[in-house]
Amino acid sequence: MWGGRKLSSSGNRFLGVLRSRCWGTQAEGARLTSSAENQVSWTPQTKPRVFSEYRIMWFKSYRMTFACLNRMKIYRYPWRRLYSTSQTTVDNSEIKTFLALAHRWWDEQGVYAPLHSMNDLRVPFIRDNLLKTVAHHQPGKPLSGMKILDVGCGGGLLSEPLGRLGASVIGIDPVDENIKIAQHHKSFDPVLDKRIEYRACSLEEMVEETAETCDAVVASEVVEHVIDLETFLQCCCQVLKPGGSLFITTINKTQLSYALGIVFSEQIAGIVPKGTHTWEKFVSPEKLESILESNGLSVQTVAGMLYNPLSGYWHWSENTSLNYAAHAVKSTGQEHPVPAEFVFKGETEELRDKDSTNPGLQEELKK
Amino acid sequence: MPEPVPLPREPLILPAQVGRDRFLIGLLFARSISGTEAGPTQLAIGELCSGSAAKGGSNGAPSTLQVSTMAGRLAVSRWRAAPSAAGRGPLLSCRRWSGAKADTVYDVVVSGGGLVGAAMACALGYDIHFHDKKILLLEAGPKKVWEKLPETYSNRVSSISPGSATLLSSFGAWDHICNMRYRAFRRMQVWDACSEALIMFDKDNLDDMGYIVENDVIMCALTKQLEAVSDRVTVLYRSKAVSYTWPYPFTMADSSPWVHITLGDGSTLQTKLLIGADGHNSGVRQAAGIKNVSWNYDQSAVVATLHLSEATENNVAWQRFLPSGPIALLPLSDTLSSLVWSTSHEHAAELVGMDEEKFVDTINSAFWSDANHTDFIDSASSVLQSVVGFLRPTKVSARQLPPSVARVDARSRVLFPLGLGHAAEYVRPRLALIGDAAHRVHPLAGQGVNMGFGDVSSLVHHLSAAAFNGKDLGSMSHLTGYETDRQRHNTALLAATDLLKRFYSTSAAPLVLLRTWGLQATNAVSPLKEQIMAFASK
C-alpha cells in the first residue's frame, strides 16, 4: 500500500522542475522566456545556481520596473493626483503578473492548484467564524442571509464556495480579465449566478456605495500585493457593518518566508509563478494587528498555515512564520468593556423589571 | 463515431503517480478482457494471458503465480513507459459538449436504481448538508409498489452485515425492514466436504452477526424512504440513459463544465456529479472508458426457497465447500431457509431441471454426506484436532449438521452466472462508481451488496464534507479520497474471496490437507476469527 499518498500535480511540477534543473537547461530556458513577458530586463541565460547574483539582478530589475511605473503614473495623471483624496491601493505591476495567467484560474491541477487546495482551510475558517455570530442557521445553506465582499477575488476561487454555502457574495478585482473569467465560470451554475456578483474595480471605488453593509470582508492573498496597506485596511473597515468580520490570509515577512516563500516556491520549485510575490510587501501579523486595532477592528484569531508541496494539501499550524490567516471583528461602537457590559445589562434588566411594576418611577427616571 | 480525444496529462514522474492503489490492482489482476482499447503494454499482457490460459486452468483464468509475474512485468513496463502512456487511459466513445445551457442542472444524478443506487439517493436525500441540493435517481425498470407484504418469500436474499444495517437505519429504511420481515443470525458454520475441518463464527456477546433480508423487502423500504424526501430527490422510473457527454478538464470557452445525459425519450439533463450504480455491466463505466478487470467463473449459482422438515430456532447460517462449489443455507424464518448453491454450469442446469424430490435429496446429501472424505485427511485432521484440544482444552467445536430440508417452493429455483470484476478506477472528474459497477464478487462470502453499501457510506461521508465546505461536488479532490478508502477495502476482499474460491475448488490431497489444517488452526485462534468478522461486517 502506498499509504494513500498521491503526488499532487504541484508535486509533479516540483519534481519536474528539479529534474530539468539537474539534467538540462533547455526546458529551463523555455520556461524562463515564457515568464519573461512579465519581467522587465530578464535574461534567460542566467544560471539558477548562482543565487546571490540572481537575487540582486532580480531585485534591481524589479525595483527599476516599480520606480519607472510609479514615475509614469505620476506624469500621466497629474490632475488625478492633485484632486483625488483617496490614493489607489492597486499596484499596476502586480496586475501584469496576474493578467498573463488569467486563463489558468480554474485548472485545479494547474498553476493555481495551491490556491484551490487552500479553500479546504479558508472556507471552514470563514464559515465557522461567521456561524459563531448567528444563533441558528439553515441546514444546507449555513451562510444564507450574509453579505460577503471578496476583495481581490481573482477568478472567483473563494467566492464560489462561499456562494454555495448560501451567502450573497460581491467579488471585486482590479484585473478585468479575472472578472471576465469569474463571470464566465459562474454563469453555468444557475444557483451561483444569482448569489454572486462580480465587479472589476478596486476597493476604494466600492467604499462609498457599500459603506457599513457587509457582514464580512474577505481579503485572501491580497494584502501582500497592495501598495498602501493602511488605506486598504481602512477601506475594509468602512465597508463592514458594526460587528462584521474581516478575514485576511497572507504571508509573513520573515527570513523563512523569504527562503521558502520566494526562493524555493517561485524560483526553485515553481509552486508559485515567478514574480507573484515581493518580499518587501509581506506583512507580519504584528504589523497587521496594529493597523487593524488602530482602525477599530479587534483581532480574534491568528493561525498559521503550512503547505505541503508533495501532497498538495494545506495544514493549520502553530507557526505563523510562513502563511497565516487572521480574523478580526469590527467593534460595535459600545463604550463599555465586555465584562462590565454584562453587569450593566443585568442591572438595566433589573431596573426594567422594576419599571414595569412602577410606571411612575419610570417617568421619574426618564427625567 | 467521433475520434476519441485523449485528455492532456501531467507527465509521469514517479511510479507513485501510476495510481495509488490502482497499482496494486494491476499487481493482483493484471488481465483485462472486457472490450476496451488495449495499449501496447496491455496487449503484451493479453498475449501472455491467452498463452497461459491455453496451458492450464479449466476456468480460463490465470493462476495466482502467473498473475503476479505478469503484474511484475506490467509494473516494470509502466515504469519505463513514455509519460503519455501512463496515467488514466483516454476516454473512449466520449463526445464533447458545447451546446446550450437550458436544461436543469442537478447536483447529483445516480444512474441505476437497484439496492445500492437507491440507497445512495436516499442517503444523500437525508443528509443534512444536501438540504438545498437537487438529486435525481434514474431507474430503467418500473416502480415496484406493494400494497401488502406477499406471503411467499422471494428467492433472492442478501446477507446484510451490521455495518450495512447501520447505514440503512441512518436514513430510516431499517425501521421499514423491521416492520416487514428479516431474520437475524447469530452463528455461522463453514466446513469442508473433504475433511472434518470446520470454522464456527459467533459473537461472544450474542449480538447478531448479520441479517438475512429479501432483496424485494430492502427495495420496498428504500422506495418508501425516497417518497418521503421527494422534494429533494426526484426519481425517474422507466428512464434509461442512452448517452453521456463528459466535460473538458477545466472550463474552456463556452464548453459546459457539467456532465450531459441523454435519456431514452430524448430529454437531456446536466449534472455536477454522476454516480454510476448500474450493475456489473455498467453503461456509465463503459461510456467513460474505464478499464474493467473481469473474468467469468465456470460456475452458476442456483437459488431456491426451502421448507425445513421441522420448525427450529433457525438462527445459524450454514455453508459447506463441496469440490464443485460452496452450498449455503441461510435462515429466513423458523421453517424456511434460502439456498445458494454455486456449482458448474451443467450441474446447475441439472439442479434447476430435476424434479422436486430428487432436488431435496441432493441438497440433503450435499450437506450430510461424507463421501468425499479420505482416511488420510481424516487422520491428519484428527491429529491437529488433538493438538488443539491439548493446547486449549476448553474449546469444543463439534461439527453440527444443518436442519434437513423437506420440500422446495415451486418456481423458486433460478440460476444466474457468476464472475469477478473490478474497475481499474472508481472515479473520474464528475464521475464515481459504486456497487457492482465498481466490483463484482462471488457470493461465497455474502459480501457483494455489503461492499456496495460500504461504498455508499464512504461516498456520502466525503460528499457531505465537501458540501459543507462549499466545494464543487464533482471535484477530484474528495472523489479520490473515496476511491482510496474503498479500493483498499474492496481489493483485499475481492482477492480473499477469489483465493478462497480457487483453494476450495480442488480435491487434490496436498491442497485439501493445507486447507484442512488452515481452517482448524483459524478456528482455534479466536482473535483471528474476530478480525475476520470485524472486516466482513464493516
Coordinates of C-alpha atoms in Angstrom, one line a residue, chain B residues 8-533:
Chain B
P8 CA -4.0 16.2 -21.6
R9 CA -2.0 14.6 -18.8
E10 CA 0.6 15.6 -16.4
P11 CA 3.9 13.8 -17.2
L12 CA 4.6 10.8 -15.1
I13 CA 7.5 11.3 -12.7
L14 CA 7.3 8.5 -10.2
P15 CA 5.6 5.2 -10.0
A16 CA 3.6 6.5 -7.1
Q17 CA 1.7 8.5 -9.6
V18 CA 0.8 5.5 -11.6
G19 CA -2.2 5.3 -9.4
R20 CA -2.0 4.7 -5.8
D21 CA -4.0 1.6 -5.2
R22 CA -4.7 1.1 -8.9
F23 CA -1.1 0.0 -9.0
L24 CA -1.9 -2.8 -6.6
I25 CA -5.0 -3.8 -8.6
G26 CA -2.6 -4.1 -11.5
L27 CA -0.5 -6.3 -9.4
L28 CA -3.3 -8.6 -8.4
F29 CA -5.3 -8.7 -11.6
A30 CA -3.1 -8.0 -14.5
R31 CA -5.5 -9.2 -17.1
S32 CA -8.2 -7.1 -18.7
I33 CA -10.6 -8.7 -21.1
S34 CA -13.7 -6.5 -21.4
G35 CA -13.6 -4.9 -24.8
T36 CA -11.8 -1.7 -24.1
E37 CA -8.9 -0.4 -26.1
A38 CA -5.6 -2.1 -25.0
G39 CA -2.4 -0.1 -25.0
P40 CA 0.8 -1.6 -26.0
T41 CA 1.6 -2.8 -22.5
Q42 CA -1.8 -4.4 -22.1
L43 CA -1.6 -6.2 -25.4
A44 CA 1.6 -7.9 -24.3
I45 CA -0.1 -9.0 -21.1
G46 CA -3.1 -10.1 -23.0
E47 CA -0.9 -12.4 -25.1
L48 CA 0.7 -13.8 -22.0
C49 CA -2.7 -14.4 -20.6
S50 CA -4.1 -16.2 -23.6
G51 CA -0.9 -18.2 -23.7
S52 CA -1.2 -19.3 -20.1
A53 CA -4.9 -19.9 -20.5
A54 CA -4.2 -22.4 -23.3
K55 CA -1.9 -24.3 -21.0
G56 CA -3.8 -24.6 -17.8
G57 CA -6.8 -23.7 -15.7
S58 CA -10.2 -25.1 -16.6
N59 CA -11.9 -21.8 -15.9
G60 CA -9.6 -19.9 -18.2
A61 CA -8.3 -17.5 -15.5
P62 CA -4.6 -17.5 -14.9
S63 CA -3.2 -18.9 -11.6
T64 CA -2.1 -16.6 -8.9
L65 CA 1.6 -17.1 -9.6
Q66 CA 1.2 -16.3 -13.3
V67 CA -0.8 -13.3 -12.4
S68 CA 1.9 -11.9 -10.1
T69 CA 4.7 -12.4 -12.7
M70 CA 2.6 -10.8 -15.3
A71 CA 1.8 -8.0 -12.9
G72 CA 5.5 -7.6 -12.2
R73 CA 6.1 -7.2 -15.9
L74 CA 3.2 -4.8 -16.2
A75 CA 4.7 -2.7 -13.3
V76 CA 8.1 -2.6 -14.9
S77 CA 6.8 -1.7 -18.3
R78 CA 4.7 1.1 -16.8
W79 CA 7.8 2.4 -15.1
R80 CA 9.7 2.7 -18.3
A81 CA 6.7 3.7 -20.4
A82 CA 6.6 7.1 -22.1
P83 CA 4.7 9.6 -20.0
S84 CA 1.8 9.8 -22.4
A85 CA 1.0 6.1 -22.0
A86 CA 0.7 6.3 -18.2
G87 CA -2.0 7.9 -16.1
R88 CA -5.6 7.4 -16.7
G89 CA -6.4 6.0 -20.1
P90 CA -8.1 8.0 -22.8
L91 CA -11.9 8.4 -22.5
L92 CA -13.5 6.1 -25.1
S93 CA -16.6 7.0 -27.0
C94 CA -16.7 10.4 -25.3
R95 CA -18.2 13.3 -27.0
R96 CA -17.6 16.9 -26.0
W97 CA -20.5 19.1 -25.3
S98 CA -20.5 22.8 -26.3
G99 CA -24.2 23.5 -26.6
A100 CA -27.0 25.4 -24.9
K101 CA -27.5 25.5 -21.1
A102 CA -31.2 25.4 -20.9
D103 CA -31.6 22.1 -19.0
T104 CA -31.9 21.7 -15.3
V105 CA -28.6 21.4 -13.6
Y106 CA -28.8 18.7 -11.0
D107 CA -26.2 18.5 -8.2
V108 CA -26.1 14.7 -8.2
V109 CA -27.5 12.1 -10.6
V110 CA -27.5 8.5 -9.6
S111 CA -27.7 6.2 -12.6
G112 CA -29.3 2.9 -11.6
G113 CA -32.0 2.3 -9.0
G114 CA -31.0 -1.0 -7.6
L115 CA -30.3 -1.7 -4.0
V116 CA -27.0 0.3 -4.0
G117 CA -28.2 3.1 -6.2
A118 CA -31.5 3.7 -4.3
A119 CA -29.6 3.6 -1.0
M120 CA -27.2 6.2 -2.4
A121 CA -30.0 8.6 -3.4
C122 CA -31.7 8.0 -0.1
A123 CA -28.6 8.7 1.9
L124 CA -27.9 11.9 0.1
G125 CA -31.6 13.0 0.3
Y126 CA -31.5 12.6 4.1
D127 CA -28.0 14.2 4.5
I128 CA -28.2 17.5 6.4
H129 CA -25.7 19.3 4.1
F130 CA -27.7 18.4 1.0
H131 CA -30.9 20.2 2.0
D132 CA -30.8 22.7 -0.8
K133 CA -29.3 20.4 -3.5
K134 CA -31.1 18.7 -6.3
I135 CA -30.7 14.9 -6.6
L136 CA -32.0 12.7 -9.3
L137 CA -32.3 8.9 -9.5
L138 CA -32.6 7.2 -12.8
E139 CA -34.1 3.7 -12.8
A140 CA -34.7 1.7 -16.0
G141 CA -37.4 -0.5 -14.5
P142 CA -40.9 0.3 -13.3
K143 CA -41.8 1.4 -9.8
K144 CA -42.4 -1.7 -7.6
V145 CA -45.3 -1.0 -5.3
W146 CA -46.6 -3.4 -2.7
E147 CA -50.0 -2.9 -1.0
K148 CA -49.1 -5.5 1.5
L149 CA -46.2 -7.9 2.1
P150 CA -46.5 -11.0 -0.1
E151 CA -46.9 -14.3 1.8
T152 CA -44.3 -16.2 -0.2
Y153 CA -40.7 -15.4 0.3
S154 CA -38.7 -14.2 -2.6
N155 CA -35.8 -16.4 -3.7
R156 CA -33.3 -13.5 -4.0
V157 CA -32.0 -12.7 -0.5
S158 CA -29.0 -10.8 0.8
S159 CA -26.9 -11.2 3.9
I160 CA -26.8 -7.7 5.5
S161 CA -23.8 -7.0 7.7
P162 CA -24.2 -4.9 10.9
G163 CA -22.3 -2.0 9.1
S164 CA -24.9 -2.0 6.3
A165 CA -27.7 -2.2 8.8
T166 CA -26.3 1.0 10.4
L167 CA -26.3 2.7 7.0
L168 CA -29.9 1.7 6.3
S169 CA -31.0 2.9 9.7
S170 CA -29.3 6.2 9.3
F171 CA -32.0 7.3 6.8
G172 CA -34.8 5.3 8.4
A173 CA -35.0 2.4 5.9
W174 CA -34.1 -0.2 8.6
D175 CA -37.3 0.6 10.5
H176 CA -39.4 -0.3 7.5
I177 CA -37.5 -3.6 7.1
C178 CA -38.1 -4.4 10.7
N179 CA -41.7 -3.8 10.2
M180 CA -41.8 -6.2 7.2
R181 CA -39.6 -9.2 7.8
Y182 CA -36.0 -10.1 8.2
R183 CA -34.0 -12.8 10.0
A184 CA -31.1 -12.3 12.3
F185 CA -28.5 -15.0 12.6
R186 CA -26.1 -15.4 15.4
R187 CA -23.7 -18.1 14.3
M188 CA -22.2 -19.2 11.1
Q189 CA -20.7 -22.7 10.5
V190 CA -18.4 -23.1 7.5
W191 CA -17.0 -26.6 6.8
D192 CA -15.2 -28.7 4.2
A193 CA -16.7 -31.6 2.3
C194 CA -13.3 -33.3 2.1
S195 CA -12.5 -33.3 5.8
E196 CA -13.8 -32.8 9.3
A197 CA -12.4 -29.3 9.5
L198 CA -14.8 -26.6 10.3
I199 CA -14.9 -23.0 11.4
M200 CA -17.6 -21.6 13.6
F201 CA -18.2 -17.8 13.8
D202 CA -20.2 -16.4 16.6
K203 CA -20.1 -13.3 18.7
D204 CA -19.4 -13.8 22.3
N205 CA -22.0 -11.3 23.5
L206 CA -24.7 -13.0 21.5
D207 CA -25.1 -10.0 19.2
D208 CA -26.5 -10.5 15.7
M209 CA -23.8 -11.4 13.2
G210 CA -25.8 -10.4 10.3
Y211 CA -29.3 -10.3 8.9
I212 CA -30.9 -12.2 6.0
V213 CA -33.3 -9.9 4.2
E214 CA -35.1 -10.4 0.9
N215 CA -33.9 -8.0 -1.8
D216 CA -37.5 -7.0 -2.5
V217 CA -38.1 -6.0 1.1
I218 CA -35.0 -3.8 1.1
M219 CA -36.1 -2.2 -2.2
C220 CA -39.6 -1.6 -0.8
A221 CA -38.1 0.1 2.3
L222 CA -35.8 2.3 0.2
T223 CA -38.7 3.3 -2.1
K224 CA -40.8 4.3 0.9
Q225 CA -38.0 6.5 2.2
L226 CA -37.4 8.1 -1.2
E227 CA -41.0 9.0 -1.4
A228 CA -40.8 10.7 2.0
V229 CA -38.0 13.0 0.7
S230 CA -39.3 13.7 -2.8
D231 CA -38.8 17.4 -2.5
R232 CA -35.1 16.9 -2.7
V233 CA -34.8 13.6 -4.6
T234 CA -36.6 13.1 -7.9
V235 CA -36.9 9.5 -9.1
L236 CA -37.5 8.9 -12.8
Y237 CA -38.7 5.4 -13.4
R238 CA -38.6 3.7 -16.8
S239 CA -35.9 6.0 -17.9
K240 CA -32.6 4.8 -19.1
A241 CA -29.7 7.0 -20.0
V242 CA -28.7 6.5 -23.6
S243 CA -25.6 8.5 -23.9
Y244 CA -23.3 10.6 -21.7
T245 CA -21.1 13.6 -22.6
W246 CA -18.2 14.4 -20.5
P247 CA -16.8 17.9 -19.7
Y248 CA -13.3 19.2 -20.6
P249 CA -10.8 19.1 -17.8
F250 CA -11.3 22.8 -17.0
T251 CA -13.6 25.4 -18.4
M252 CA -12.6 26.5 -21.8
A253 CA -14.5 29.0 -23.9
D254 CA -18.2 28.1 -24.0
S255 CA -17.9 24.5 -23.0
S256 CA -20.3 23.4 -20.3
P257 CA -18.4 22.1 -17.3
W258 CA -21.2 19.6 -16.4
V259 CA -21.9 16.0 -17.5
H260 CA -24.7 15.9 -20.0
I261 CA -27.0 12.8 -20.0
T262 CA -29.4 12.0 -22.8
L263 CA -32.3 9.8 -21.8
G264 CA -34.1 7.2 -24.0
D265 CA -37.0 9.6 -24.6
G266 CA -34.7 12.2 -26.0
S267 CA -34.7 14.6 -23.0
T268 CA -31.4 15.8 -21.7
L269 CA -30.1 16.8 -18.2
Q270 CA -27.0 18.2 -16.8
T271 CA -25.3 17.2 -13.6
K272 CA -22.3 18.3 -11.5
L273 CA -21.7 14.7 -10.4
L274 CA -22.7 11.4 -12.0
I275 CA -22.8 8.3 -9.8
G276 CA -22.8 5.1 -11.7
A277 CA -24.7 2.3 -9.8
D278 CA -25.9 0.4 -12.8
G279 CA -24.6 -3.1 -12.1
H280 CA -21.7 -5.2 -13.3
N281 CA -22.4 -4.4 -17.0
S282 CA -22.3 -0.7 -16.2
G283 CA -23.2 1.6 -19.1
V284 CA -21.7 4.5 -17.2
R285 CA -18.4 2.7 -16.8
Q286 CA -18.2 1.7 -20.4
A287 CA -19.1 5.2 -21.6
A288 CA -16.3 6.6 -19.5
G289 CA -13.9 4.1 -20.9
I290 CA -12.8 2.9 -17.5
K291 CA -10.9 -0.3 -17.8
N292 CA -12.5 -3.2 -16.0
V293 CA -10.6 -6.3 -14.9
S294 CA -13.0 -9.1 -15.1
W295 CA -13.4 -12.8 -15.7
N296 CA -16.3 -15.3 -15.6
Y297 CA -16.2 -18.1 -13.2
D298 CA -17.0 -21.5 -14.6
Q299 CA -19.9 -21.6 -12.1
S300 CA -23.5 -20.6 -11.8
A301 CA -25.5 -20.0 -8.6
V302 CA -28.8 -21.8 -8.0
V303 CA -31.1 -20.1 -5.6
A304 CA -34.3 -21.6 -4.1
T305 CA -36.6 -21.2 -1.1
L306 CA -36.7 -24.4 1.0
H307 CA -39.1 -25.7 3.6
L308 CA -37.4 -27.4 6.5
S309 CA -38.6 -30.7 7.9
E310 CA -39.4 -29.3 11.3
A311 CA -39.5 -25.8 12.8
T312 CA -36.3 -24.9 14.6
E313 CA -34.8 -21.9 16.1
N314 CA -33.0 -21.4 12.7
N315 CA -30.6 -18.6 13.5
V316 CA -27.5 -20.3 12.1
A317 CA -26.1 -19.7 8.6
W318 CA -24.5 -22.9 7.1
Q319 CA -22.0 -23.1 4.3
R320 CA -20.2 -26.3 3.1
F321 CA -17.4 -26.2 0.5
L322 CA -18.0 -29.1 -2.0
P323 CA -15.4 -29.7 -4.6
S324 CA -17.9 -28.4 -7.2
G325 CA -18.5 -25.2 -5.2
P326 CA -20.0 -23.9 -2.0
I327 CA -23.5 -24.6 -0.9
A328 CA -25.1 -22.3 1.6
L329 CA -28.3 -22.5 3.7
L330 CA -29.5 -19.1 5.0
P331 CA -32.3 -18.8 7.6
L332 CA -35.4 -16.9 6.6
S333 CA -37.9 -18.0 9.3
D334 CA -38.4 -20.9 11.7
T335 CA -39.5 -23.1 8.8
L336 CA -37.9 -21.6 5.8
S337 CA -34.4 -21.2 4.5
S338 CA -32.8 -19.9 1.4
L339 CA -30.5 -21.9 -0.7
V340 CA -27.5 -20.5 -2.6
W341 CA -25.5 -23.3 -4.4
S342 CA -22.7 -22.3 -6.7
T343 CA -21.7 -25.1 -8.9
S344 CA -20.7 -25.8 -12.5
H345 CA -23.0 -24.7 -15.3
E346 CA -24.1 -28.2 -16.2
H347 CA -24.8 -29.2 -12.7
A348 CA -26.7 -26.0 -12.1
A349 CA -28.9 -26.6 -15.1
E350 CA -29.5 -30.1 -14.0
L351 CA -30.5 -29.0 -10.5
V352 CA -33.0 -26.5 -11.8
G353 CA -34.4 -29.0 -14.1
M354 CA -34.8 -32.1 -11.8
D355 CA -38.0 -32.9 -10.0
E356 CA -38.6 -31.7 -6.5
E357 CA -38.0 -34.9 -4.5
K358 CA -34.7 -35.5 -6.2
F359 CA -33.7 -31.9 -5.7
V360 CA -34.4 -32.1 -2.0
D361 CA -32.4 -35.4 -1.7
T362 CA -29.5 -33.8 -3.5
I363 CA -29.4 -30.9 -1.1
N364 CA -29.6 -33.1 2.0
S365 CA -26.8 -35.4 0.8
A366 CA -24.7 -32.4 -0.2
F367 CA -24.8 -31.2 3.4
W368 CA -24.7 -34.5 5.2
S369 CA -22.8 -36.9 3.1
D370 CA -19.2 -37.7 3.9
A371 CA -18.5 -39.3 0.6
N372 CA -15.6 -37.0 -0.2
H373 CA -13.7 -37.8 3.0
T374 CA -10.5 -39.8 2.7
D375 CA -8.8 -41.7 5.5
F376 CA -5.5 -39.8 5.1
I377 CA -7.1 -36.5 5.5
D378 CA -9.3 -37.7 8.3
S379 CA -6.3 -38.9 10.3
A380 CA -4.3 -35.8 9.6
S381 CA -7.1 -33.5 10.8
S382 CA -7.7 -35.5 13.9
V383 CA -4.0 -35.2 14.7
L384 CA -4.3 -31.4 14.6
Q385 CA -7.5 -31.5 16.4
S386 CA -6.0 -33.4 19.4
V387 CA -3.1 -30.9 19.4
V388 CA -5.5 -28.0 19.5
G389 CA -7.5 -29.8 22.2
F390 CA -4.4 -30.3 24.2
L391 CA -3.5 -26.6 24.0
R392 CA -7.0 -25.2 24.5
P393 CA -8.9 -27.9 26.4
T394 CA -12.0 -25.8 27.0
K395 CA -12.7 -25.2 23.3
V396 CA -15.2 -27.7 21.9
S397 CA -16.3 -27.4 18.4
A398 CA -18.0 -30.4 17.3
R399 CA -19.4 -30.4 13.8
Q400 CA -23.1 -29.8 13.8
L401 CA -25.4 -30.7 11.0
P402 CA -27.8 -28.3 9.4
P403 CA -31.5 -28.9 9.5
S404 CA -32.9 -31.3 6.9
V405 CA -34.9 -30.0 4.0
A406 CA -38.4 -31.3 3.3
R407 CA -39.5 -29.5 0.2
V408 CA -38.8 -26.6 -2.1
D409 CA -41.1 -23.8 -3.1
A410 CA -42.4 -24.3 -6.6
R411 CA -41.0 -22.0 -9.2
S412 CA -38.4 -20.6 -6.8
R413 CA -35.5 -22.4 -8.5
V414 CA -33.4 -19.9 -10.5
L415 CA -29.8 -19.9 -11.7
F416 CA -27.5 -17.0 -12.6
P417 CA -23.9 -17.0 -13.8
L418 CA -21.0 -15.8 -11.6
G419 CA -17.9 -13.8 -12.3
L420 CA -15.4 -11.4 -10.8
G421 CA -15.0 -7.8 -11.8
H422 CA -13.1 -4.8 -10.6
A423 CA -12.9 -1.4 -12.2
A424 CA -9.4 0.0 -12.5
E425 CA -10.6 3.4 -11.4
Y426 CA -13.6 4.2 -9.3
V427 CA -13.6 7.9 -10.0
R428 CA -13.1 10.3 -12.8
P429 CA -13.8 14.1 -12.8
R430 CA -17.5 14.4 -12.1
L431 CA -18.0 10.6 -12.1
A432 CA -18.0 8.0 -9.3
L433 CA -18.8 4.3 -9.5
I434 CA -20.4 2.4 -6.6
G435 CA -21.7 -1.1 -6.1
D436 CA -21.5 -3.8 -8.7
A437 CA -20.4 -1.2 -11.3
A438 CA -17.1 -0.9 -9.5
H439 CA -16.7 -4.5 -8.2
R440 CA -18.4 -7.9 -8.7
V441 CA -17.7 -10.8 -6.3
H442 CA -18.5 -14.5 -5.8
P443 CA -21.4 -14.9 -3.3
L444 CA -19.5 -17.4 -1.2
A445 CA -18.7 -14.7 1.5
G446 CA -22.0 -12.9 1.2
Q447 CA -20.2 -9.6 0.7
G448 CA -21.5 -8.3 -2.7
V449 CA -24.2 -5.9 -1.5
N450 CA -22.3 -5.1 1.7
M451 CA -19.4 -3.8 -0.3
G452 CA -21.8 -1.7 -2.2
F453 CA -23.4 -0.3 0.9
G454 CA -19.9 0.4 2.2
D455 CA -19.2 2.4 -1.0
V456 CA -22.4 4.3 -0.3
S457 CA -21.5 5.3 3.2
S458 CA -17.9 6.3 2.2
L459 CA -19.0 8.4 -0.7
V460 CA -21.8 10.1 1.3
H461 CA -19.3 10.9 4.0
H462 CA -16.9 12.5 1.5
L463 CA -19.7 14.3 -0.4
S464 CA -21.3 15.6 2.8
A465 CA -18.0 17.1 4.0
A466 CA -17.4 18.6 0.5
A467 CA -20.9 20.2 0.5
F468 CA -20.3 21.7 3.9
N469 CA -17.1 23.2 2.6
G470 CA -18.9 24.6 -0.4
K471 CA -16.8 22.6 -2.8
D472 CA -17.8 21.7 -6.3
L473 CA -19.2 18.2 -5.9
G474 CA -17.5 16.8 -9.0
S475 CA -14.1 17.9 -7.9
M476 CA -11.5 15.1 -7.9
S477 CA -10.0 16.1 -4.5
H478 CA -12.7 14.4 -2.4
L479 CA -13.6 11.8 -5.1
T480 CA -10.1 10.4 -4.9
G481 CA -10.5 10.2 -1.1
Y482 CA -13.5 7.9 -1.6
E483 CA -11.6 5.9 -4.2
T484 CA -8.6 5.3 -1.9
D485 CA -10.8 4.3 1.0
R486 CA -12.8 1.8 -0.9
Q487 CA -10.2 0.4 -3.2
R488 CA -8.2 -0.7 -0.2
H489 CA -11.0 -2.5 1.4
N490 CA -12.6 -3.9 -1.7
T491 CA -9.3 -5.1 -3.3
A492 CA -8.5 -7.1 -0.2
L493 CA -11.9 -8.7 0.0
L494 CA -12.0 -9.5 -3.7
A495 CA -8.6 -11.1 -3.6
A496 CA -9.5 -13.1 -0.5
T497 CA -12.8 -14.3 -1.9
D498 CA -11.2 -15.3 -5.2
L499 CA -8.4 -17.1 -3.4
L500 CA -10.9 -19.0 -1.2
K501 CA -12.9 -20.0 -4.2
R502 CA -9.9 -21.4 -6.0
F503 CA -8.5 -23.0 -2.9
Y504 CA -11.7 -24.9 -2.3
S505 CA -12.3 -25.9 -5.9
T506 CA -9.9 -28.9 -5.8
S507 CA -9.9 -32.2 -4.2
A508 CA -6.2 -32.8 -4.6
A509 CA -4.8 -34.2 -1.4
P510 CA -2.0 -31.7 -0.6
L511 CA -4.3 -28.7 -1.0
V512 CA -7.0 -30.4 1.0
L513 CA -4.6 -31.1 3.7
L514 CA -3.4 -27.5 3.7
R515 CA -6.8 -26.1 3.9
T516 CA -8.0 -28.5 6.5
W517 CA -5.2 -27.6 8.8
G518 CA -5.6 -23.9 7.9
L519 CA -9.3 -24.0 8.8
Q520 CA -8.8 -25.9 12.0
A521 CA -6.0 -23.5 13.1
T522 CA -8.0 -20.4 12.3
N523 CA -11.0 -21.9 14.2
A524 CA -8.7 -22.3 17.2
V525 CA -7.4 -18.7 17.2
S526 CA -10.3 -16.6 18.4
P527 CA -8.6 -13.1 17.8
L528 CA -8.1 -14.1 14.2
K529 CA -11.7 -15.0 13.8
E530 CA -12.8 -11.8 15.4
Q531 CA -10.6 -9.8 13.0
I532 CA -12.2 -11.6 10.1
M533 CA -15.7 -11.0 11.4

